[in-house]
Amino acid sequence: MRGTVLKIVQAGDPVLRQRARELTPEEVSSPEVKSLIELMRDTMRDTPGVGLAAPQVGVGLRLVVVEDRAAYQAALSAEELAAREREPVDFHVLINPRLVVEDPTLVEFHEGCLSVSGYAALVPRARGVRVEALDEKGAPVSISARGWYARILQHEVDHLDGALYVDRMETRSFSTAENHRRHQAGRTTAQLRVELGLPERSK
Ligand code: ZN
């Protein structure tokens, strides 16, 4: 049986532009937050998405769920997966996350957002990050992530600070998701930069 899913708020909703607040230790262990985590997990899987931050369901708390299933990666070739350094990530919860960049090398790929539904754009992200957070039981976790997982973590922690990928995107690359599939799928970022009239990025 499929669980209840929450409504995902869209760009323009004030909650997406506000800094979410930290959860107190009492809140972390509360039945309300346990229930919210389950609803966010089911909502992320229903959409489907690889990450969801509480502000995206209208809740201004520093809480994120992440899951990148192998099935979501089936549409990408082995080369595309390798270029993105994308590997499956098990479901997990991040409460009050703090993110530090470990490898500042900028890597650029198209990404989208469930709260900017139907669009995609090239977004530069740091290649490697570390996130310190609490899990759903309130236990401290430390995650070192590279590639696509690092991109997901940067995208989700941005949500907690009121930032959206459109704040960081190459504006000329902004595209509907449909046109991204039609015209840009299978191209390397270097090819896309040429086609979009963007200067070559110095490595
Ligand atoms: Zn998003």
PDB file of C-alpha atoms and ligand atoms in Angstrom:
ATOM      1  CA  MET A   1       0.000   0.000   0.000  1.00  0.00           C
ATOM      2  CA  ARG A   2       1.311   3.411  -0.892  1.00  0.00           C
ATOM      3  CA  GLY A   3       1.578   5.871   1.963  1.00  0.00           C
ATOM      4  CA  THR A   4       0.306   9.405   2.074  1.00  0.00           C
ATOM      5  CA  VAL A   5       2.388  11.930   0.169  1.00  0.00           C
ATOM      6  CA  LEU A   6       2.884  15.595   0.919  1.00  0.00           C
ATOM      7  CA  LYS A   7       2.431  18.507  -1.443  1.00  0.00           C
ATOM      8  CA  ILE A   8       5.765  19.816  -2.735  1.00  0.00           C
ATOM      9  CA  VAL A   9       5.784  23.603  -2.723  1.00  0.00           C
ATOM     10  CA  GLN A  10       6.974  25.414  -5.848  1.00  0.00           C
ATOM     11  CA  ALA A  11       9.357  28.354  -6.422  1.00  0.00           C
ATOM     12  CA  GLY A  12       7.736  31.559  -5.239  1.00  0.00           C
ATOM     13  CA  ASP A  13       6.513  30.063  -1.979  1.00  0.00           C
ATOM     14  CA  PRO A  14       8.168  32.166   0.764  1.00  0.00           C
ATOM     15  CA  VAL A  15       9.226  29.076   2.762  1.00  0.00           C
ATOM     16  CA  LEU A  16      11.742  28.205   0.012  1.00  0.00           C
ATOM     17  CA  ARG A  17      13.511  31.526   0.547  1.00  0.00           C
ATOM     18  CA  GLN A  18      13.706  31.462   4.336  1.00  0.00           C
ATOM     19  CA  ARG A  19      16.494  30.044   6.464  1.00  0.00           C
ATOM     20  CA  ALA A  20      15.133  26.906   8.114  1.00  0.00           C
ATOM     21  CA  ARG A  21      15.747  26.553  11.853  1.00  0.00           C
ATOM     22  CA  GLU A  22      17.590  23.786  13.687  1.00  0.00           C
ATOM     23  CA  LEU A  23      15.624  21.029  15.404  1.00  0.00           C
ATOM     24  CA  THR A  24      15.923  20.848  19.196  1.00  0.00           C
ATOM     25  CA  PRO A  25      16.958  17.506  20.771  1.00  0.00           C
ATOM     26  CA  GLU A  26      13.341  17.115  21.965  1.00  0.00           C
ATOM     27  CA  GLU A  27      12.055  17.604  18.425  1.00  0.00           C
ATOM     28  CA  VAL A  28      14.540  15.093  16.985  1.00  0.00           C
ATOM     29  CA  SER A  29      13.078  12.340  19.193  1.00  0.00           C
ATOM     30  CA  SER A  30       9.449  13.471  18.847  1.00  0.00           C
ATOM     31  CA  PRO A  31       6.718  11.374  17.175  1.00  0.00           C
ATOM     32  CA  GLU A  32       5.859  14.391  14.992  1.00  0.00           C
ATOM     33  CA  VAL A  33       9.332  14.489  13.456  1.00  0.00           C
ATOM     34  CA  LYS A  34       9.395  10.689  13.061  1.00  0.00           C
ATOM     35  CA  SER A  35       6.122  10.961  11.164  1.00  0.00           C
ATOM     36  CA  LEU A  36       7.392  13.893   9.073  1.00  0.00           C
ATOM     37  CA  ILE A  37      10.478  11.861   8.065  1.00  0.00           C
ATOM     38  CA  GLU A  38       8.297   8.942   6.923  1.00  0.00           C
ATOM     39  CA  LEU A  39       6.057  11.285   4.929  1.00  0.00           C
ATOM     40  CA  MET A  40       9.062  12.993   3.327  1.00  0.00           C
ATOM     41  CA  ARG A  41      10.546   9.584   2.419  1.00  0.00           C
ATOM     42  CA  ASP A  42       7.275   8.470   0.807  1.00  0.00           C
ATOM     43  CA  THR A  43       6.893  11.816  -0.992  1.00  0.00           C
ATOM     44  CA  MET A  44      10.459  11.649  -2.357  1.00  0.00           C
ATOM     45  CA  ARG A  45       9.908   8.068  -3.575  1.00  0.00           C
ATOM     46  CA  ASP A  46       6.523   8.873  -5.084  1.00  0.00           C
ATOM     47  CA  THR A  47       7.824  11.756  -7.212  1.00  0.00           C
ATOM     48  CA  PRO A  48      10.531  10.272  -7.534  1.00  0.00           C
ATOM     49  CA  GLY A  49      13.454  12.399  -6.431  1.00  0.00           C
ATOM     50  CA  VAL A  50      16.928  11.788  -4.986  1.00  0.00           C
ATOM     51  CA  GLY A  51      16.576  14.275  -2.142  1.00  0.00           C
ATOM     52  CA  LEU A  52      13.965  16.312  -0.334  1.00  0.00           C
ATOM     53  CA  ALA A  53      14.382  19.090   2.220  1.00  0.00           C
ATOM     54  CA  ALA A  54      11.685  19.950   4.770  1.00  0.00           C
ATOM     55  CA  PRO A  55      11.115  23.477   3.376  1.00  0.00           C
ATOM     56  CA  GLN A  56      10.000  21.795   0.132  1.00  0.00           C
ATOM     57  CA  VAL A  57       7.009  20.390   1.993  1.00  0.00           C
ATOM     58  CA  GLY A  58       6.386  23.723   3.684  1.00  0.00           C
ATOM     59  CA  VAL A  59       8.210  22.960   6.951  1.00  0.00           C
ATOM     60  CA  GLY A  60      10.976  25.388   7.933  1.00  0.00           C
ATOM     61  CA  LEU A  61      13.188  22.851   9.732  1.00  0.00           C
ATOM     62  CA  ARG A  62      16.765  21.750   8.993  1.00  0.00           C
ATOM     63  CA  LEU A  63      15.830  18.248   7.936  1.00  0.00           C
ATOM     64  CA  VAL A  64      16.705  16.420   4.698  1.00  0.00           C
ATOM     65  CA  VAL A  65      16.091  12.953   3.264  1.00  0.00           C
ATOM     66  CA  VAL A  66      18.308  11.461   0.531  1.00  0.00           C
ATOM     67  CA  GLU A  67      18.131   8.304  -1.587  1.00  0.00           C
ATOM     68  CA  ASP A  68      19.588   7.647  -5.040  1.00  0.00           C
ATOM     69  CA  ARG A  69      18.411   4.219  -6.137  1.00  0.00           C
ATOM     70  CA  ALA A  70      20.152   2.209  -8.850  1.00  0.00           C
ATOM     71  CA  ALA A  71      16.820   2.166 -10.739  1.00  0.00           C
ATOM     72  CA  TYR A  72      16.926   5.973 -11.059  1.00  0.00           C
ATOM     73  CA  GLN A  73      20.287   5.691 -12.806  1.00  0.00           C
ATOM     74  CA  ALA A  74      19.181   3.184 -15.445  1.00  0.00           C
ATOM     75  CA  ALA A  75      18.554   5.884 -18.074  1.00  0.00           C
ATOM     76  CA  LEU A  76      22.200   6.985 -17.978  1.00  0.00           C
ATOM     77  CA  SER A  77      25.008   5.244 -19.849  1.00  0.00           C
ATOM     78  CA  ALA A  78      28.039   3.838 -18.046  1.00  0.00           C
ATOM     79  CA  GLU A  79      30.061   6.786 -19.402  1.00  0.00           C
ATOM     80  CA  GLU A  80      27.524   9.305 -18.111  1.00  0.00           C
ATOM     81  CA  LEU A  81      27.439   7.655 -14.699  1.00  0.00           C
ATOM     82  CA  ALA A  82      31.239   7.642 -14.562  1.00  0.00           C
ATOM     83  CA  ALA A  83      31.470  11.316 -15.591  1.00  0.00           C
ATOM     84  CA  ARG A  84      28.982  12.212 -12.854  1.00  0.00           C
ATOM     85  CA  GLU A  85      30.663   9.912 -10.331  1.00  0.00           C
ATOM     86  CA  ARG A  86      27.136   8.716  -9.646  1.00  0.00           C
ATOM     87  CA  GLU A  87      26.552   5.600  -7.571  1.00  0.00           C
ATOM     88  CA  PRO A  88      23.535   4.369  -5.614  1.00  0.00           C
ATOM     89  CA  VAL A  89      23.025   5.975  -2.204  1.00  0.00           C
ATOM     90  CA  ASP A  90      20.885   4.266   0.443  1.00  0.00           C
ATOM     91  CA  PHE A  91      18.021   6.111   2.088  1.00  0.00           C
ATOM     92  CA  HIS A  92      19.170   8.265   4.972  1.00  0.00           C
ATOM     93  CA  VAL A  93      18.134  11.251   7.052  1.00  0.00           C
ATOM     94  CA  LEU A  94      20.168  14.368   7.844  1.00  0.00           C
ATOM     95  CA  ILE A  95      19.133  16.584  10.754  1.00  0.00           C
ATOM     96  CA  ASN A  96      20.825  19.953  11.396  1.00  0.00           C
ATOM     97  CA  PRO A  97      23.489  19.247   8.736  1.00  0.00           C
ATOM     98  CA  ARG A  98      26.683  21.279   8.483  1.00  0.00           C
ATOM     99  CA  LEU A  99      28.423  21.109   5.130  1.00  0.00           C
ATOM    100  CA  VAL A 100      32.089  21.810   4.389  1.00  0.00           C
ATOM    101  CA  VAL A 101      33.717  21.616   0.979  1.00  0.00           C
ATOM    102  CA  GLU A 102      36.487  19.005   0.855  1.00  0.00           C
ATOM    103  CA  ASP A 103      37.296  19.193  -2.850  1.00  0.00           C
ATOM    104  CA  PRO A 104      36.460  22.623  -4.309  1.00  0.00           C
ATOM    105  CA  THR A 105      36.994  21.509  -7.928  1.00  0.00           C
ATOM    106  CA  LEU A 106      33.894  22.726  -9.776  1.00  0.00           C
ATOM    107  CA  VAL A 107      31.958  20.087 -11.673  1.00  0.00           C
ATOM    108  CA  GLU A 108      29.105  21.132 -13.933  1.00  0.00           C
ATOM    109  CA  PHE A 109      26.058  19.092 -14.913  1.00  0.00           C
ATOM    110  CA  HIS A 110      22.365  19.665 -15.441  1.00  0.00           C
ATOM    111  CA  GLU A 111      20.268  19.380 -12.346  1.00  0.00           C
ATOM    112  CA  GLY A 112      16.649  19.983 -11.538  1.00  0.00           C
ATOM    113  CA  CYS A 113      14.560  20.505  -8.433  1.00  0.00           C
ATOM    114  CA  LEU A 114      11.169  19.175  -7.364  1.00  0.00           C
ATOM    115  CA  SER A 115      10.310  22.766  -6.336  1.00  0.00           C
ATOM    116  CA  VAL A 116      11.211  24.181  -9.779  1.00  0.00           C
ATOM    117  CA  SER A 117       9.192  21.499 -11.482  1.00  0.00           C
ATOM    118  CA  GLY A 118       9.733  20.854 -15.176  1.00  0.00           C
ATOM    119  CA  TYR A 119      13.058  22.629 -15.664  1.00  0.00           C
ATOM    120  CA  ALA A 120      16.795  21.913 -15.584  1.00  0.00           C
ATOM    121  CA  ALA A 121      20.054  23.833 -15.897  1.00  0.00           C
ATOM    122  CA  LEU A 122      23.809  23.457 -15.699  1.00  0.00           C
ATOM    123  CA  VAL A 123      24.910  24.029 -12.113  1.00  0.00           C
ATOM    124  CA  PRO A 124      28.532  24.100 -10.953  1.00  0.00           C
ATOM    125  CA  ARG A 125      29.052  22.222  -7.688  1.00  0.00           C
ATOM    126  CA  ALA A 126      32.076  21.331  -5.591  1.00  0.00           C
ATOM    127  CA  ARG A 127      33.276  17.808  -6.352  1.00  0.00           C
ATOM    128  CA  GLY A 128      33.644  16.709  -2.727  1.00  0.00           C
ATOM    129  CA  VAL A 129      31.977  17.698   0.545  1.00  0.00           C
ATOM    130  CA  ARG A 130      31.719  16.492   4.109  1.00  0.00           C
ATOM    131  CA  VAL A 131      28.463  16.722   6.037  1.00  0.00           C
ATOM    132  CA  GLU A 132      28.167  16.430   9.803  1.00  0.00           C
ATOM    133  CA  ALA A 133      24.603  15.866  10.981  1.00  0.00           C
ATOM    134  CA  LEU A 134      22.332  13.831  13.217  1.00  0.00           C
ATOM    135  CA  ASP A 135      20.475  10.802  11.948  1.00  0.00           C
ATOM    136  CA  GLU A 136      16.799  10.099  12.698  1.00  0.00           C
ATOM    137  CA  LYS A 137      17.757   8.583  16.059  1.00  0.00           C
ATOM    138  CA  GLY A 138      19.717  11.700  17.036  1.00  0.00           C
ATOM    139  CA  ALA A 139      23.099   9.991  16.606  1.00  0.00           C
ATOM    140  CA  PRO A 140      25.914  12.033  15.028  1.00  0.00           C
ATOM    141  CA  VAL A 141      26.908  11.035  11.496  1.00  0.00           C
ATOM    142  CA  SER A 142      29.784  12.223   9.325  1.00  0.00           C
ATOM    143  CA  ILE A 143      29.540  11.718   5.570  1.00  0.00           C
ATOM    144  CA  SER A 144      32.279  12.246   3.036  1.00  0.00           C
ATOM    145  CA  ALA A 145      30.747  12.434  -0.446  1.00  0.00           C
ATOM    146  CA  ARG A 146      32.010  12.916  -3.989  1.00  0.00           C
ATOM    147  CA  GLY A 147      30.473  13.461  -7.374  1.00  0.00           C
ATOM    148  CA  TRP A 148      26.700  13.210  -7.711  1.00  0.00           C
ATOM    149  CA  TYR A 149      26.163  12.430  -4.024  1.00  0.00           C
ATOM    150  CA  ALA A 150      28.127  15.575  -3.127  1.00  0.00           C
ATOM    151  CA  ARG A 151      25.903  17.483  -5.604  1.00  0.00           C
ATOM    152  CA  ILE A 152      22.732  16.167  -3.950  1.00  0.00           C
ATOM    153  CA  LEU A 153      24.001  17.151  -0.498  1.00  0.00           C
ATOM    154  CA  GLN A 154      24.917  20.680  -1.660  1.00  0.00           C
ATOM    155  CA  HIS A 155      21.516  21.074  -3.347  1.00  0.00           C
ATOM    156  CA  GLU A 156      19.595  19.915  -0.254  1.00  0.00           C
ATOM    157  CA  VAL A 157      21.596  21.931   2.294  1.00  0.00           C
ATOM    158  CA  ASP A 158      21.082  24.982   0.042  1.00  0.00           C
ATOM    159  CA  HIS A 159      17.323  24.478   0.527  1.00  0.00           C
ATOM    160  CA  LEU A 160      17.805  24.842   4.291  1.00  0.00           C
ATOM    161  CA  ASP A 161      19.467  28.215   3.691  1.00  0.00           C
ATOM    162  CA  GLY A 162      16.735  29.464   1.347  1.00  0.00           C
ATOM    163  CA  ALA A 163      18.764  28.912  -1.838  1.00  0.00           C
ATOM    164  CA  LEU A 164      17.637  27.254  -5.077  1.00  0.00           C
ATOM    165  CA  TYR A 165      19.776  25.911  -7.922  1.00  0.00           C
ATOM    166  CA  VAL A 166      18.610  28.812 -10.094  1.00  0.00           C
ATOM    167  CA  ASP A 167      20.741  31.067  -7.854  1.00  0.00           C
ATOM    168  CA  ARG A 168      23.840  29.140  -8.958  1.00  0.00           C
ATOM    169  CA  MET A 169      23.005  28.001 -12.494  1.00  0.00           C
ATOM    170  CA  GLU A 170      24.529  29.031 -15.814  1.00  0.00           C
ATOM    171  CA  THR A 171      21.522  31.087 -16.838  1.00  0.00           C
ATOM    172  CA  ARG A 172      21.941  30.430 -20.580  1.00  0.00           C
ATOM    173  CA  SER A 173      21.566  26.697 -19.936  1.00  0.00           C
ATOM    174  CA  PHE A 174      18.120  27.016 -18.306  1.00  0.00           C
ATOM    175  CA  SER A 175      15.797  24.637 -20.140  1.00  0.00           C
ATOM    176  CA  THR A 176      12.531  22.822 -19.769  1.00  0.00           C
ATOM    177  CA  ALA A 177      13.121  19.236 -18.694  1.00  0.00           C
ATOM    178  CA  GLU A 178      11.525  18.110 -21.969  1.00  0.00           C
ATOM    179  CA  ASN A 179      13.885  20.191 -24.101  1.00  0.00           C
ATOM    180  CA  HIS A 180      16.801  19.038 -21.962  1.00  0.00           C
ATOM    181  CA  ARG A 181      15.914  15.432 -22.835  1.00  0.00           C
ATOM    182  CA  ARG A 182      15.268  16.309 -26.486  1.00  0.00           C
ATOM    183  CA  HIS A 183      18.330  18.449 -27.240  1.00  0.00           C
ATOM    184  CA  GLN A 184      20.922  17.924 -24.540  1.00  0.00           C
ATOM    185  CA  ALA A 185      20.770  14.320 -23.371  1.00  0.00           C
ATOM    186  CA  GLY A 186      23.966  12.399 -24.068  1.00  0.00           C
ATOM    187  CA  ARG A 187      26.071  15.555 -24.600  1.00  0.00           C
ATOM    188  CA  THR A 188      29.081  16.235 -22.463  1.00  0.00           C
ATOM    189  CA  THR A 189      29.158  19.429 -20.444  1.00  0.00           C
ATOM    190  CA  ALA A 190      32.003  20.701 -22.661  1.00  0.00           C
ATOM    191  CA  GLN A 191      29.850  20.150 -25.798  1.00  0.00           C
ATOM    192  CA  LEU A 192      26.880  21.842 -24.167  1.00  0.00           C
ATOM    193  CA  ARG A 193      28.943  24.881 -23.187  1.00  0.00           C
ATOM    194  CA  VAL A 194      29.972  25.339 -26.841  1.00  0.00           C
ATOM    195  CA  GLU A 195      26.397  24.885 -28.099  1.00  0.00           C
ATOM    196  CA  LEU A 196      25.080  27.341 -25.511  1.00  0.00           C
ATOM    197  CA  GLY A 197      27.687  29.975 -26.335  1.00  0.00           C
ATOM    198  CA  LEU A 198      29.342  29.723 -22.927  1.00  0.00           C
ATOM    199  CA  PRO A 199      33.076  30.330 -22.554  1.00  0.00           C
ATOM    200  CA  GLU A 200      35.254  27.283 -21.998  1.00  0.00           C
ATOM    201  CA  ARG A 201      35.643  26.708 -18.282  1.00  0.00           C
ATOM    202  CA  SER A 202      39.278  26.761 -17.201  1.00  0.00           C
ATOM    203  CA  LYS A 203      40.200  23.630 -15.291  1.00  0.00           C
TER     204      LYS A 203
HETATM  205 ZN    ZN B   1      15.568  21.045  -4.798  1.00  0.00          ZN
END
